[in-house]
Coordinates of C-alpha atoms and ligand atoms in Angstrom, one line a residue:
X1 CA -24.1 -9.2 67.7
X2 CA -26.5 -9.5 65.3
X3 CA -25.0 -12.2 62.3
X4 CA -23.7 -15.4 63.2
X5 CA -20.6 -16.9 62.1
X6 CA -22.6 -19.7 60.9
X7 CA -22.9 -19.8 57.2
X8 CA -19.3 -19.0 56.9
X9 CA -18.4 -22.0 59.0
X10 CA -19.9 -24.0 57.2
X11 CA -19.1 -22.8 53.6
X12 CA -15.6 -23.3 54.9
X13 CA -16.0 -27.1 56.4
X14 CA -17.8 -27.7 53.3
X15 CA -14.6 -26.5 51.4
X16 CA -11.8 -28.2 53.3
X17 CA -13.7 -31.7 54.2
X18 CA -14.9 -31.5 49.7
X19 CA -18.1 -32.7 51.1
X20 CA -21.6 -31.7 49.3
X21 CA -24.3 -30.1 51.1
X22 CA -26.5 -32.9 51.7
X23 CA -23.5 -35.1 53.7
X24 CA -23.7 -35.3 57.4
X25 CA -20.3 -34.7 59.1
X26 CA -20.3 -36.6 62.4
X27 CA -18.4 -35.5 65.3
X28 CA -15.8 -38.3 64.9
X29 CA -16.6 -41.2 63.0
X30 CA -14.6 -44.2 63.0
X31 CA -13.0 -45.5 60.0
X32 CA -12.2 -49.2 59.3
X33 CA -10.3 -49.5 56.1
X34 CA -7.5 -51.5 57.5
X35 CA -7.1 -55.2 58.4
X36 CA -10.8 -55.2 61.2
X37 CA -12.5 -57.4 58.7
X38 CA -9.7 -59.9 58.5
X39 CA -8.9 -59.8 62.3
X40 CA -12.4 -60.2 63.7
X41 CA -13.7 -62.5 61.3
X42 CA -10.5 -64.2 62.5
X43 CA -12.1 -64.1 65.8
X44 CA -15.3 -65.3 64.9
X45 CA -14.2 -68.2 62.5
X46 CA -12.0 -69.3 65.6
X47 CA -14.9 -68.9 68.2
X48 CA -12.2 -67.1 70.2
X49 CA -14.5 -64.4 70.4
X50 CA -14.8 -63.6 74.3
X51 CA -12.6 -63.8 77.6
X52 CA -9.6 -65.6 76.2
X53 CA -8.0 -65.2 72.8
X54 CA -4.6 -64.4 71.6
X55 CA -5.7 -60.4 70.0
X56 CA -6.1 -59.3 73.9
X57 CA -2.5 -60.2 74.9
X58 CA -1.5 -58.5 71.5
X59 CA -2.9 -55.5 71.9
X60 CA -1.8 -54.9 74.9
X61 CA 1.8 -55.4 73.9
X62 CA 1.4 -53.5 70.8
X63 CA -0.1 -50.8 73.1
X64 CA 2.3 -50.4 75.8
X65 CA 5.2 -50.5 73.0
X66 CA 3.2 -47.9 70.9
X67 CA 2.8 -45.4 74.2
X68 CA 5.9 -46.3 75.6
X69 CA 4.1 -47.4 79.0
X70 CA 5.9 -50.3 80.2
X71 CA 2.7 -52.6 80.3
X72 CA -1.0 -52.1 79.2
X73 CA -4.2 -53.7 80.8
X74 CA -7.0 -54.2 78.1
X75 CA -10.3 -53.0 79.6
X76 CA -14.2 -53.2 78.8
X77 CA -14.1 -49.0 78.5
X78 CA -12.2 -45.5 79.7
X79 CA -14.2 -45.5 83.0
X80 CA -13.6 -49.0 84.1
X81 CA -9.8 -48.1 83.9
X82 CA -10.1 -45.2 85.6
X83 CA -11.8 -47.3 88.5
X84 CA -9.3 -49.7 88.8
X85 CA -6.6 -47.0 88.6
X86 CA -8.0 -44.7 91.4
X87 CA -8.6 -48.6 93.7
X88 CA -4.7 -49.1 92.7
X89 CA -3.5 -45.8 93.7
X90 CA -4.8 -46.3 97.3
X91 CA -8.2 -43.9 96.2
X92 CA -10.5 -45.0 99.6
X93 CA -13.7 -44.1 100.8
X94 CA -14.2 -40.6 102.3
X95 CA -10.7 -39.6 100.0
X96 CA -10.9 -36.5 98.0
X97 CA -9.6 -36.7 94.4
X98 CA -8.4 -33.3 92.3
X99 CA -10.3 -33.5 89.2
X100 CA -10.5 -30.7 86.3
X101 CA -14.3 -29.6 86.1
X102 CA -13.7 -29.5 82.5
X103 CA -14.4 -32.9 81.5
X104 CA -16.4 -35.9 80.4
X105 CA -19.0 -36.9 83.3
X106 CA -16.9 -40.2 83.4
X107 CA -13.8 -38.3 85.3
X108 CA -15.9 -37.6 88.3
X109 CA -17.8 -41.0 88.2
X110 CA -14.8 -43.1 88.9
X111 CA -14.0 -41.2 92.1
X112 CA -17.5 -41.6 92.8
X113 CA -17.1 -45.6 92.2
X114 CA -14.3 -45.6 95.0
X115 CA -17.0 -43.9 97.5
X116 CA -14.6 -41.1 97.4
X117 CA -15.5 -37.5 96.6
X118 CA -14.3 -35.3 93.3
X119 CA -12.6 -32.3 94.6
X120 CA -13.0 -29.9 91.2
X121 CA -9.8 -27.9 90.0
X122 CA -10.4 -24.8 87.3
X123 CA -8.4 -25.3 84.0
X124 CA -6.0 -22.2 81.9
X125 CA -6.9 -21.4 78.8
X126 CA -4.1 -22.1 76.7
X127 CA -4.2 -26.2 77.2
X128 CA -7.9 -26.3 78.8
X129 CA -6.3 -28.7 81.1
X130 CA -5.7 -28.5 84.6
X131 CA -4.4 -24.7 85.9
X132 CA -1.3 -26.0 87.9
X133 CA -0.3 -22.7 89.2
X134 CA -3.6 -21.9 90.7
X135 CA -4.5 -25.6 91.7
X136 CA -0.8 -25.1 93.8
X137 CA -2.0 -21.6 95.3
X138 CA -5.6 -23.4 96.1
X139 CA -4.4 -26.8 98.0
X140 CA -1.4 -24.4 99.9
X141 CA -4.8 -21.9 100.6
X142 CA -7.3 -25.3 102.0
X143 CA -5.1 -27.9 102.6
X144 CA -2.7 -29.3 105.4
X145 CA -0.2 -31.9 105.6
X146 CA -1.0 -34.1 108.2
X147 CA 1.0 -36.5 110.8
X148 CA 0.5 -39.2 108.5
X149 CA 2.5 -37.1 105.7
X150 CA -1.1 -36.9 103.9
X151 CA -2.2 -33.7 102.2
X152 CA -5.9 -33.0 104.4
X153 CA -9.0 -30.7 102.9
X154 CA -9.1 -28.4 106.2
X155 CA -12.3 -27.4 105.1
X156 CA -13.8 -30.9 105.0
X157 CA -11.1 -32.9 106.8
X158 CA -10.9 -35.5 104.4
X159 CA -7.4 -37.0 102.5
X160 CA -6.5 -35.6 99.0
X161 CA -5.1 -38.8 97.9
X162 CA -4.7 -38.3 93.9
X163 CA -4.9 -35.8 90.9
X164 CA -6.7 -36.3 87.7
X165 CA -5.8 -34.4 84.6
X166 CA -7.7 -34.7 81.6
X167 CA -5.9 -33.9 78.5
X168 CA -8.8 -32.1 76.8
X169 CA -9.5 -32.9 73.0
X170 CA -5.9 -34.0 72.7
X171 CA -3.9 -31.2 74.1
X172 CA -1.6 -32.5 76.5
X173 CA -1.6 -30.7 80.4
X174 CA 1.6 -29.2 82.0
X175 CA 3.2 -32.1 83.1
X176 CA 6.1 -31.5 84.7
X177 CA 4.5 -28.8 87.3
X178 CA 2.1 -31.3 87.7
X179 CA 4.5 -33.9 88.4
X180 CA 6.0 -32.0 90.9
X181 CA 3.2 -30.9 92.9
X182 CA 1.7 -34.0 93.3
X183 CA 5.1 -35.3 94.5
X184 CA 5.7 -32.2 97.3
X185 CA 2.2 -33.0 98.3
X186 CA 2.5 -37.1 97.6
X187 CA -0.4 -37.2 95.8
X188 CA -0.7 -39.9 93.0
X189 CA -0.9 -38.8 89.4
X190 CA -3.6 -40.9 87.1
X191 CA -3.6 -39.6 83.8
X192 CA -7.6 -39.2 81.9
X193 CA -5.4 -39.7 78.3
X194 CA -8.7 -41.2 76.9
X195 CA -8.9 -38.3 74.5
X196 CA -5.2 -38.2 73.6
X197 CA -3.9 -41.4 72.6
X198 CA -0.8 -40.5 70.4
X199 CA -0.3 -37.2 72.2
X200 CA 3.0 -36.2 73.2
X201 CA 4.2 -34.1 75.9
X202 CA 8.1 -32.8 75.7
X203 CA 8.3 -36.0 73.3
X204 CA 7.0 -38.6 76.0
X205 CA 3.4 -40.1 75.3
X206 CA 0.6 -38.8 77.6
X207 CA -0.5 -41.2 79.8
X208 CA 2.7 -42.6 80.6
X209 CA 4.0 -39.8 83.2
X210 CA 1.1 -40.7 86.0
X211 CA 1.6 -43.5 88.4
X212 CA -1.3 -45.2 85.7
X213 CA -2.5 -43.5 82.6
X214 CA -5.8 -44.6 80.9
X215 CA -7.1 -44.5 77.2
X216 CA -10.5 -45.3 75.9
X217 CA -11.6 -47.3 73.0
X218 CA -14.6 -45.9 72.4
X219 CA -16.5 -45.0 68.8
X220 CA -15.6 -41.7 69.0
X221 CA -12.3 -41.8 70.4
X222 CA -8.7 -42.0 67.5
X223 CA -9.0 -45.5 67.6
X224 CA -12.4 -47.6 68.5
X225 CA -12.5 -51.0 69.9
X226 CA -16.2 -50.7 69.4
X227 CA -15.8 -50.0 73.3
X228 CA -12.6 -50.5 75.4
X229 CA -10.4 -48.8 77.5
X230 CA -6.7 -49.5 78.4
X231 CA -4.5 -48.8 81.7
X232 CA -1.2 -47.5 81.2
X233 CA 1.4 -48.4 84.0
X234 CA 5.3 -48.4 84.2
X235 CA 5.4 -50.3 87.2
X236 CA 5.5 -54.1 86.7
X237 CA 3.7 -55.1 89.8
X238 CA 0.7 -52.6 89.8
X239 CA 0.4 -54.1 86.2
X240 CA 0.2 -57.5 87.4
X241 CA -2.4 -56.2 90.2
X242 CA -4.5 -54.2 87.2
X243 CA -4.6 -57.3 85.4
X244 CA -5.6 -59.5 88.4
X245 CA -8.4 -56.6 90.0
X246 CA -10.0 -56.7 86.0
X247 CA -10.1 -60.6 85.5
X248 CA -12.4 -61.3 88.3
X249 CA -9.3 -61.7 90.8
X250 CA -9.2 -65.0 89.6
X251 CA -6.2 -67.5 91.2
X252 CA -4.8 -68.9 87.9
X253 CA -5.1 -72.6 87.6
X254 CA -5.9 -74.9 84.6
X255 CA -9.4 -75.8 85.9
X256 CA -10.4 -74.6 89.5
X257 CA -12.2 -71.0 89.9
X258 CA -10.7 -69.5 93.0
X259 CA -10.9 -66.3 93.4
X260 CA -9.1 -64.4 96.5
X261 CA -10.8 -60.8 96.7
X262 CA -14.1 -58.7 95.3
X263 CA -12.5 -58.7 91.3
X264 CA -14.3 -57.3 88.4
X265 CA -15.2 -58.1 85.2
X266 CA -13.7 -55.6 83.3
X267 CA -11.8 -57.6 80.6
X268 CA -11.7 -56.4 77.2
X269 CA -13.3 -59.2 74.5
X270 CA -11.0 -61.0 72.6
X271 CA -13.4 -59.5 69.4
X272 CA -13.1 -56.2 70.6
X273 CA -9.2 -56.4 71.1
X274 CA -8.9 -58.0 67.4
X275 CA -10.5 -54.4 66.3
X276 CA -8.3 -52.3 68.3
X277 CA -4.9 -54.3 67.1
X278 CA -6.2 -53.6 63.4
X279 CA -6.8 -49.7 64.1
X280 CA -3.8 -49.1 66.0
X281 CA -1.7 -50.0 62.5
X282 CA -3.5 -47.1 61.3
X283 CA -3.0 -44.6 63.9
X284 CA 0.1 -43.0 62.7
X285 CA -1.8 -42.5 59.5
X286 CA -5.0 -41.4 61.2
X287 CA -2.7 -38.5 63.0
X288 CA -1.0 -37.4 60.0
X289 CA -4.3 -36.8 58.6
X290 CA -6.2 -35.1 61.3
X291 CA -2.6 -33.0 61.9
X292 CA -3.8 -31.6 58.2
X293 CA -7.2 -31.0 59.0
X294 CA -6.6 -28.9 61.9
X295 CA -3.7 -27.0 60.1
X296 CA -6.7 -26.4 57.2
X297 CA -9.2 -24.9 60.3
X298 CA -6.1 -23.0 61.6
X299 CA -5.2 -21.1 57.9
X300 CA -9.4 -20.4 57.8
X301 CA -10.1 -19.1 61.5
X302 CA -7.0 -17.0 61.4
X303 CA -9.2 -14.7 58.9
X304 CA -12.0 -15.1 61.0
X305 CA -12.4 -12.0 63.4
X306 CA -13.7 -13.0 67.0
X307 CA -13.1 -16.3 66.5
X308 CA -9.3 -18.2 67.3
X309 CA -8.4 -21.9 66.7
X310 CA -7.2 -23.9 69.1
X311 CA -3.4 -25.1 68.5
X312 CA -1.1 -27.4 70.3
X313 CA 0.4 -26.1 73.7
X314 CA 4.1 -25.5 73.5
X315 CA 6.1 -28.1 74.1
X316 CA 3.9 -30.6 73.1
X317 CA 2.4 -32.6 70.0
X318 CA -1.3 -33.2 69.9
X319 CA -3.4 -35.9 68.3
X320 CA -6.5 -32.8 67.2
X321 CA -9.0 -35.4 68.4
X322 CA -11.2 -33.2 68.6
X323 CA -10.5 -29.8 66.7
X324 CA -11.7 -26.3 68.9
X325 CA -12.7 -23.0 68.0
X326 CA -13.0 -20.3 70.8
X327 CA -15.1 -17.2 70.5
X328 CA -12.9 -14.3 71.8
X329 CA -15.8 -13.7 74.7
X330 CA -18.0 -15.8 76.2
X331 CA -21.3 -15.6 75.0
X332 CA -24.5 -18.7 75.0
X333 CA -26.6 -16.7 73.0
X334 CA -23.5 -16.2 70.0
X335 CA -22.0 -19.9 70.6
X336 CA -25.9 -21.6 70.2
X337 CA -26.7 -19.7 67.2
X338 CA -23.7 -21.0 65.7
X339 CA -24.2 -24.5 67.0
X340 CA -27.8 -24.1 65.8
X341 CA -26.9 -22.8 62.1
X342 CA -23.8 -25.9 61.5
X343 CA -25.7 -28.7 62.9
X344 CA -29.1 -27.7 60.6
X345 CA -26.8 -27.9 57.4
X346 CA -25.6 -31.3 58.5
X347 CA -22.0 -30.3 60.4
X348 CA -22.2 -31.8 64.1
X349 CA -20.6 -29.3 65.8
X350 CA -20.8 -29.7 69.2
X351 CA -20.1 -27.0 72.9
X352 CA -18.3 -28.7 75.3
X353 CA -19.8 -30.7 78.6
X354 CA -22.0 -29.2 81.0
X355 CA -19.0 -28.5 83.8
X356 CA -19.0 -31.2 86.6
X357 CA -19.2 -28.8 89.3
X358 CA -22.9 -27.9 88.1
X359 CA -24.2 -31.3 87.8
X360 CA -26.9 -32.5 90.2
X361 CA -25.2 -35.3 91.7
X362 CA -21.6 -33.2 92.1
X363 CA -22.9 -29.7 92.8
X364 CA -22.3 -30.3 96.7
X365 CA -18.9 -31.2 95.8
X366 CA -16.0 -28.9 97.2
X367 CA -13.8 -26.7 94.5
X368 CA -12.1 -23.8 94.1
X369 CA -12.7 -20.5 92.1
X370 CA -14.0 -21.9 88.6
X371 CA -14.1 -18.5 86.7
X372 CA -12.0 -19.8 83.6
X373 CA -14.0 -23.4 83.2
X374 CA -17.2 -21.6 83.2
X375 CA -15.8 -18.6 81.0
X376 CA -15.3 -21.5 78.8
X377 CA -18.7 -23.0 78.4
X378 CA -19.7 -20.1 76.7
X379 CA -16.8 -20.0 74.0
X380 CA -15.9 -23.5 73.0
X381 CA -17.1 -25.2 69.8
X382 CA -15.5 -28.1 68.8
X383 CA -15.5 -28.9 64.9
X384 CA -16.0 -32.1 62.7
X385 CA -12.3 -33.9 63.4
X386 CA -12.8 -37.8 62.1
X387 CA -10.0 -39.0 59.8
X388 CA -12.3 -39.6 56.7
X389 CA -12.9 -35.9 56.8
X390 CA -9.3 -35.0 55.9
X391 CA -8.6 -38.2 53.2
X392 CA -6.4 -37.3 50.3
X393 CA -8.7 -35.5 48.1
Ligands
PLP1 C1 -14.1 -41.0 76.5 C2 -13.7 -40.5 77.8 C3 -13.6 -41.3 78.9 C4 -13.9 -42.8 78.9 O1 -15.0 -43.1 78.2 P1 -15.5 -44.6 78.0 O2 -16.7 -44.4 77.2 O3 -15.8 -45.2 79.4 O4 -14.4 -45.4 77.3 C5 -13.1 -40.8 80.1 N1 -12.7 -39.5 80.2 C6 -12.8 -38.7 79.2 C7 -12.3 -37.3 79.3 C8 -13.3 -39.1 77.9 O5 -13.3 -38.3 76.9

């Protein structure tokens, strides 16, 4: 390989986003052309600004009617939902917890919160999501049910308590296989939907199939609460325990602080929530537009030899947070050069995370056969995707 792919990626971005060659494309920007003036200046005019406020109960409702989730908890970010989810799934100490290697640092770090270990799974290529099939061949290969009815690591003798699956850049996991081995093997399903909010599987919203589901608000996410995080649960009680576990475990009463157990302070701002209400009007919009965008990448990599765009799984309806191109073998040298070339002429393209398996503090960790998640390293590139890119032109 001696040319890179690299000018013609970017003549073609340059194309389809009608942007000049002296404008930086971001990642994922966010875009506030809606009603997040109005709403937090609301907020500050008010002085509601903090731990109470009427746009935190809000959006929660408008989020859990939005998903579909019977009830949403608003959070300070992804990962503190994440914690509490694993706490509220029964996630203890010593536990093992199935987590795709593929992923955001912030996957493992929750497990690591609960003092319980991440037990890394390979992904399939198609959804770069967890690889049910083989995750089911690995745990009937390493694991044993004890008398407790609890699936055991024979290797390391700890409990698998709970699976993790990360719907990568939007494209939503196989669900139902995943929903059924985790019930033959009673572990609990929590959903990583922080990349996919507004991502369907088989018409359902991701995040809403787990026992808990989370989303994250952060700047780079669909919609940005500045930073926030949301958990997604049907069940009304574990709702009610989510809510108590993130407000400091405080005893309600109009004056008294009592508190009955070690809570945390992961509340979402009252300022922060006023932002996210005012962006999650806009989502539909934002998804019809970044639907277009990726359709444009699609129609230009499908002439692109060596190089194929990543589409929707079947069965399913992405959000394209983040649009992917794969290089048809794995290859640093051919993936940096192109990384190299985009980025100098201002497109932020971006290869995806280091895998967890091969980070310092996780490298002990157990996990099975990682051939595809490290295949991938060396082919994924993900594109500009932020709404602006794709405004009517
Ligand atoms: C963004 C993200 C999170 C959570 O991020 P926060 O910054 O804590 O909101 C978690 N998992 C994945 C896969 C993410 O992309």
């Amino acid at each position: 390989m001696s040319e890179s792919w690299g000018p013609a990626i970017v003549e073609a971005i340059r194309r389809i986003s009608g942007t000049a060659e002296d404008t930086i494309l971001p990642l994922h920007e966010p875009e506030f052309a809606g009603n997040e003036w109005q709403y937090v200046k609301e907020c500050i005019d008010t002085g509601w600004v903090s731990s109470v406020g009427s746009y935190v109960n809000r959006f929660e409702k408008d989020l859990a009617e939005y998903t579909g989730s019977g009830y949403a908890i608003a959070v300070v970010n992804g990962t503190a939902a994440l914690h509490i989810s694993l706490l509220l799934a029964g996630v203890e100490a010593g536990d093992e917890v199935i987590v795709p290697s593929l992923s955001f640092v912030a996957t493992a770090n929750a497990v690591a919160y609960c003092q319980a270990t991440p037990h890394f799974a390979d992904v399939e290529p198609k959804t770069l999501g967890l690889d049910v099939e083989r995750l089911d061949a690995h745990l009937a290969e390493i694991g044993a049910v004890g008398s407790d009815g609890s699936l055991y690591n024979q290797r390391t003798g700890k409990r698998i308590r709970a699976i993790v699956p990360m719907h990568t850049f939007g494209h939503p996991v196989d669900m139902e296989s995943l929903l059924e081995l985790g019930e033959r093997y009673r572990l609990a399903i929590i959903e990583d939907a922080a990349e996919s909010l507004g991502s369907l599987y088989k018409g359902r919203a991701t995040g809403t199939f787990g026992l808990f589901g989370i989303l994250s608000f952060n700047g780079n996410k669909v919609l940005t609460c500045g930073g926030g995080g949301a958990i997604l649960t049907q069940d009304k009680e574990l709702a009610a325990k989510a809510k108590h576990l993130t407000t400091t475990a405080k005893v309600p009463h109009a004056w008294a602080f009592d508190h009955d157990q070690v809570g945390y302070n992961y509340r979402m701002p009252n300022i922060n929530a006023a932002l996210g209400c005012a962006q999650l009007e806009r989502v539909p919009l934002f998804l019809e537009r970044k639907r277009g965008l990726a359709f444009e990448y699609e129609q230009f990599f499908r002439t692109v030899p060596g190089i194929s765009f990543v589409t929707e799984p079947e069965y399913t309806r992405s959000n394209y947070w983040l649009n992917t191109i794969l290089l048809d073998r794995s290859d640093m040298v051919v993936r940096d050069r192109i990384l190299q070339d985009t980025n100098a002429a201002g497109i932020l393209t971006r290869p995806v995370w280091t895998p967890l398996h091969l980070l310092p503090m996780y490298a002990a960790c157990p996990s099975m056969d990682m051939y595809v998640t490290i295949e991938m390293q060396g082919r994924i590139i993900n594109l500009p995707s932020g709404t602006s890119l794709a405004r009517e032109k």
